[in-house]
CSV table of C-alpha atoms in Angstrom, one decimal:
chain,number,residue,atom,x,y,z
A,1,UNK,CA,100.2,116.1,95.1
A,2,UNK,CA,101.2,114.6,91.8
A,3,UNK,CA,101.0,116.9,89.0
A,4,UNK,CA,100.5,115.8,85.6
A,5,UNK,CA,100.7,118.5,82.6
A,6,UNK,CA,99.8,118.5,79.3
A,7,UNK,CA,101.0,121.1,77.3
A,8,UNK,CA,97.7,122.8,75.6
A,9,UNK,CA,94.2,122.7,76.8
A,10,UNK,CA,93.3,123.2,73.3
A,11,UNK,CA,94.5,122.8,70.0
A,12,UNK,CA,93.4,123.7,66.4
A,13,UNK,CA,95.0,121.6,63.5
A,14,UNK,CA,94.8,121.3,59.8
A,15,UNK,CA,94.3,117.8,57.9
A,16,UNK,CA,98.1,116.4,56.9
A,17,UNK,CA,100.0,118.3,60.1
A,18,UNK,CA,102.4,116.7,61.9
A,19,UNK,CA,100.9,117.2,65.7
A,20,UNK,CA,102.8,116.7,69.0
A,21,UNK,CA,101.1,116.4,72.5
A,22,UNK,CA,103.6,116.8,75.2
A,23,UNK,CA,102.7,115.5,79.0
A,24,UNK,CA,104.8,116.0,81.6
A,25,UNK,CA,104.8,114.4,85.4
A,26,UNK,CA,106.6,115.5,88.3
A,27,UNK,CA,106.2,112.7,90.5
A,28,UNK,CA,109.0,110.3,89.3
A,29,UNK,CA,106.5,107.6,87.9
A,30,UNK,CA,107.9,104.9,85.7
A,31,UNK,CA,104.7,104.5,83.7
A,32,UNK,CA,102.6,107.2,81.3
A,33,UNK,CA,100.0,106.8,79.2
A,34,UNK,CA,97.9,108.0,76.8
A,35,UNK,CA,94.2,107.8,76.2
A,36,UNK,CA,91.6,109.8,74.0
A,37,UNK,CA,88.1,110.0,75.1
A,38,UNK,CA,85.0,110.5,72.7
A,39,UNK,CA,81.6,110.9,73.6
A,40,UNK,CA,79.5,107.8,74.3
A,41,UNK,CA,83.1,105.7,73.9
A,42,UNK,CA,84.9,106.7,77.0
A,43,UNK,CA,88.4,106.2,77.3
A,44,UNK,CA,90.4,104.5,74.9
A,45,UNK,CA,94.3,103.7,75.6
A,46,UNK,CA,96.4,104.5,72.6
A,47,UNK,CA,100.1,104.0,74.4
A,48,UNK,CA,101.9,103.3,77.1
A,49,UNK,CA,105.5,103.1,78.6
A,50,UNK,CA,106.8,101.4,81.4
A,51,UNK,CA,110.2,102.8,81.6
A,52,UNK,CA,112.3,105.3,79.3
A,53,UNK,CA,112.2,104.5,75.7
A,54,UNK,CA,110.3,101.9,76.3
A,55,UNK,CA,106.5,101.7,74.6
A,56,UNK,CA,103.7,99.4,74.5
A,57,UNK,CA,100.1,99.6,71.8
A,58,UNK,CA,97.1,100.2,73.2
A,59,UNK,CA,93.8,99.3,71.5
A,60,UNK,CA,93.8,102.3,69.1
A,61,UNK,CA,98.0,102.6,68.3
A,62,UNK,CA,97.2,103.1,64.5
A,63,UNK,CA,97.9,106.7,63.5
A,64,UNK,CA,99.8,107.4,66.4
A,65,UNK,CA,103.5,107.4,67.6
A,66,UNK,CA,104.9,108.2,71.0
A,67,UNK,CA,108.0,109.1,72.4
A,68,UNK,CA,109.7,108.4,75.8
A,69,UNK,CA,113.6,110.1,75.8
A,70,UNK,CA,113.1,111.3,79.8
A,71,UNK,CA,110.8,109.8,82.6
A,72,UNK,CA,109.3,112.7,83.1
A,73,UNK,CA,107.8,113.6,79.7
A,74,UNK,CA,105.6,111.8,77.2
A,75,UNK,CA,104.6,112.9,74.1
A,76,UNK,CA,102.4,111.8,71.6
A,77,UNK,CA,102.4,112.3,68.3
A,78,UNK,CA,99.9,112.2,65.0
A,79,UNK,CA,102.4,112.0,62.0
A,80,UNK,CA,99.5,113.0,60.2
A,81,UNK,CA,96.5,114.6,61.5
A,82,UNK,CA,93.3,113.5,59.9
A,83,UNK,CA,89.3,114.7,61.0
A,84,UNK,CA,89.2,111.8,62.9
A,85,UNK,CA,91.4,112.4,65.3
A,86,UNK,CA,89.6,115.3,66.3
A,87,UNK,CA,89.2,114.3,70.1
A,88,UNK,CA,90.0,115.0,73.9
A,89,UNK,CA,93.4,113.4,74.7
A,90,UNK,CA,94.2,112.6,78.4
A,91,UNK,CA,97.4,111.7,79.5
A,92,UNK,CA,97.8,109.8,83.3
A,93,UNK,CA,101.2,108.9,84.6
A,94,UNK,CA,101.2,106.0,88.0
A,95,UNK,CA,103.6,104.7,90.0
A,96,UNK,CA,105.1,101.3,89.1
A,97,UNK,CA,103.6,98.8,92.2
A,98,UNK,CA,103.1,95.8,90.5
A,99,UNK,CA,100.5,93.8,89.3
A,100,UNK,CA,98.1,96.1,88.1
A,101,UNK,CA,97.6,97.8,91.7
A,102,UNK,CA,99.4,101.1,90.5
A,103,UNK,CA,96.6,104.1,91.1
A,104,UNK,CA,96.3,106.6,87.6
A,105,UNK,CA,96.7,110.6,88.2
A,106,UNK,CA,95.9,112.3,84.9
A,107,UNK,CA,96.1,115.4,83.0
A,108,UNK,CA,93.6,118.0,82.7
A,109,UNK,CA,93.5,116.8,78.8
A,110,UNK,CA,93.6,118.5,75.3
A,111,UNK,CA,90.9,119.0,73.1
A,112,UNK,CA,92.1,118.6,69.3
A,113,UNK,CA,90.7,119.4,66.5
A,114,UNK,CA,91.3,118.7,63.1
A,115,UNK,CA,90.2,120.8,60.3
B,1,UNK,CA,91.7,90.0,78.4
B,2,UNK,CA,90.2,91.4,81.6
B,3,UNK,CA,87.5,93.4,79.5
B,4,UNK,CA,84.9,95.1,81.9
B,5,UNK,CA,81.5,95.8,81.7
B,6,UNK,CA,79.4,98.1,83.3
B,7,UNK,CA,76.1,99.6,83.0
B,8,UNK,CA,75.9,102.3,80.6
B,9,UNK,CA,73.6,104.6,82.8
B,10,UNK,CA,72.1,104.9,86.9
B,11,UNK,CA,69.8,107.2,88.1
B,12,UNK,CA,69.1,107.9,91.9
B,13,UNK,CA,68.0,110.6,94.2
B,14,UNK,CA,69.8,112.5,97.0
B,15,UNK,CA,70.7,110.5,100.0
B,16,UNK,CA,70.2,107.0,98.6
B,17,UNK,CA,72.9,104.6,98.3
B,18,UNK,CA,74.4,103.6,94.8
B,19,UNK,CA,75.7,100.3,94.1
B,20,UNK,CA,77.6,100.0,90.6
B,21,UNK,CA,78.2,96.7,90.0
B,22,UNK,CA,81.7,95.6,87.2
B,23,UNK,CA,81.9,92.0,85.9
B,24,UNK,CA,85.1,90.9,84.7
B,25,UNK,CA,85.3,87.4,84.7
B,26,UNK,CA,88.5,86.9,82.9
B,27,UNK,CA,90.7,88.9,85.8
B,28,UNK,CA,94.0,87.2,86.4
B,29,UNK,CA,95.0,86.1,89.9
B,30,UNK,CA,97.0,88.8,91.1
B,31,UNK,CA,95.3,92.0,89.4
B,32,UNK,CA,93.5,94.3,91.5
B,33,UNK,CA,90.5,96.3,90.5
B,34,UNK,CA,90.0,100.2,90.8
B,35,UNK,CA,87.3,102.4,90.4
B,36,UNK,CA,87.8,105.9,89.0
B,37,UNK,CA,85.2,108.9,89.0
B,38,UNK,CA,84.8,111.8,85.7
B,39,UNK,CA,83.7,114.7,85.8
B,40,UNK,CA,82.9,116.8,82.5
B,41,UNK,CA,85.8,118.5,81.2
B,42,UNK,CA,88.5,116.7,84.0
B,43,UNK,CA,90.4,113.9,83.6
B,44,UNK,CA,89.4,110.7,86.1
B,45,UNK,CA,90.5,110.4,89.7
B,46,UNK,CA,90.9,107.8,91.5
B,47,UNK,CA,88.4,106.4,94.2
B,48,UNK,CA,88.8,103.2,95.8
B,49,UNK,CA,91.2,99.9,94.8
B,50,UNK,CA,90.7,96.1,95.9
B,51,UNK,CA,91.9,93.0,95.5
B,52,UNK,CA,88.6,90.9,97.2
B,53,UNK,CA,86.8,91.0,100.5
B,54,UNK,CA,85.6,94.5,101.3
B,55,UNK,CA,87.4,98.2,101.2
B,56,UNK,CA,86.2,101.3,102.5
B,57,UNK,CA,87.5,104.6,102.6
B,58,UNK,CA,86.0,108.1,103.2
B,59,UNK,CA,84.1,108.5,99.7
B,60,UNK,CA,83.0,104.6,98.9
B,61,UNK,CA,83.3,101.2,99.4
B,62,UNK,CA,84.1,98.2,97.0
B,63,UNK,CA,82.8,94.6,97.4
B,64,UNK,CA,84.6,92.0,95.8
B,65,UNK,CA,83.5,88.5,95.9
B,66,UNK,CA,85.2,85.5,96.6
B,67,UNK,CA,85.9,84.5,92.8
B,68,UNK,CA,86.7,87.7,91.6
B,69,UNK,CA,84.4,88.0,88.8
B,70,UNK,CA,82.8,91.0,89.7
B,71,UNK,CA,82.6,94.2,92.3
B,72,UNK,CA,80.2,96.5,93.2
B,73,UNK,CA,81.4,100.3,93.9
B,74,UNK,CA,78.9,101.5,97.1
B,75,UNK,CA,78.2,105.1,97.0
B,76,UNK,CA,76.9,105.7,100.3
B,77,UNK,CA,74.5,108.8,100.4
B,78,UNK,CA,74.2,110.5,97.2
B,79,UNK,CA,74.7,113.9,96.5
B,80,UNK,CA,74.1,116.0,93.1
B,81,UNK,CA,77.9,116.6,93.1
B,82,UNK,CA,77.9,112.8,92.6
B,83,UNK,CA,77.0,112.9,89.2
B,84,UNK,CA,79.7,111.8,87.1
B,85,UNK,CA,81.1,108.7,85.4
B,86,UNK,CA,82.3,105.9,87.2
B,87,UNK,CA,85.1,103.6,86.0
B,88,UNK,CA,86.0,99.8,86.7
B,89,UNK,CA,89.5,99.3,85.6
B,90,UNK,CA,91.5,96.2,85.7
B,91,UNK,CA,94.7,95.7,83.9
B,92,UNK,CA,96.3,93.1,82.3
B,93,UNK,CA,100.3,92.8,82.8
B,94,UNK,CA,101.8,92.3,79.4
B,95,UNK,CA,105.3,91.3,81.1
B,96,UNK,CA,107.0,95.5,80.6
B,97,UNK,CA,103.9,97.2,82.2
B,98,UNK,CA,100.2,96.8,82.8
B,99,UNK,CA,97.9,97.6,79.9
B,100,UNK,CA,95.0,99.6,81.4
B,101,UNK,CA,92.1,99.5,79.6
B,102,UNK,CA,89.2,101.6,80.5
B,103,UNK,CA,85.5,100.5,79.5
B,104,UNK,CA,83.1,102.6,78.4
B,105,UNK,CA,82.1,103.1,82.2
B,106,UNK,CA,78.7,104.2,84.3
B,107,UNK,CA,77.2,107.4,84.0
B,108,UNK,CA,75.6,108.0,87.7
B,109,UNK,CA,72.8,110.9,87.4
B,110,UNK,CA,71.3,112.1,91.1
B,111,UNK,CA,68.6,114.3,91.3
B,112,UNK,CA,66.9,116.2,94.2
């Protein structure tokens, strides 16, 4: 089975921290991703990448960076935590098949908080 | 854009079928469509994938009509452990990957 692991289940930051969400896949798939879920907004892509070092937005990239130096690891990273990013991130990795056919296996996620 | 949209909320009863219909009228030619399910505190898993015609595995089956502007995820005989969300996903390829953009999705509640 294809594993996907993200680094903390939960995390407690202070306003103005540099944060960093690691996700790690052990499946050899080309593309990661990550989304943060709210309540009553469900999931909402922030990056992705395709391939190594390469990175795509999502629909909410502002506030947000991500880095992509192996295949196997994806991290993402708030340069500087505000309340409002207090959230559940999800990470999901899939195999590349083609046109949008590739099947998401995701994390177990990370609540944030920022205080 | 491929947006999706979904009910926002189902309700049924133990051993009923559930249909969850997705619209997405702008899907491109080749994209497929995928349903995922959520359960509190989990990330989503996948459930059934189609490009048209009719798919069925061992949880559900998808309907996709001949234009492709809409499915409709079957769920046949509920059970409570069916409660969860249910996503329509269909991505758009923006030439490096596919961009997958989850909606806001279908919150399925079955009762006894």
């Amino acid at each position: 089975d294809v594993k996907v692991t993200q680094s903390s289940r939960y995390l407690v930051k202070r306003t103005g921290e540099k944060v960093f969400l690691e996700c790690v896949q052990d499946m050899d798939h080309e593309n990661m991703f990550w989304y943060r879920q709210d309540p009553g907004l469900g999931l909402r892509l922030i990056y992705f990448s395709y391939d190594v070092k390469m990175k795509e937005k999502g629909d909410i990239p502002e506030g947000y960076s991500v880095s992509r130096e192996k295949k196997e690891r994806f991290s993402l990273i708030l340069e500087s935590a505000s309340t409002n990013q207090t959230s559940m991130y999800l990470c999901a990795s899939s195999l590349r098949q083609g046109r949008s056919n590739e099947k998401l296996f995701f994390g177990s996620g990370t609540q944030l908080s920022v205080l | 854009l491929a947006k999706t949209t979904q009910p926002i909320s189902m309700d049924s009863y133990e051993g009923q079928e559930v249909n969850i219909t997705c619209s997405h009228n702008n899907i491109a030619t080749n994209d497929y469509i995928t349903w995922y399910q959520q359960f509190p505190s989990q990330g989503p898993r996948f459930i059934i994938q189609g490009y048209k015609t009719k798919v069925t595995n061992e949880v559900a089956s998808l309907f996709i009509p001949a234009d492709r502007k809409s499915s409709t995820l079957s769920l046949p005989r509920v059970s409570l452990s069916d409660t969860a969300v249910y996503y329509c996903l269909v991505g758009v390829f923006t030439g490096g990957g596919n961009k997958l953009t989850f909606g806001t999705g279908t919150q399925l509640k079955v009762e006894l």
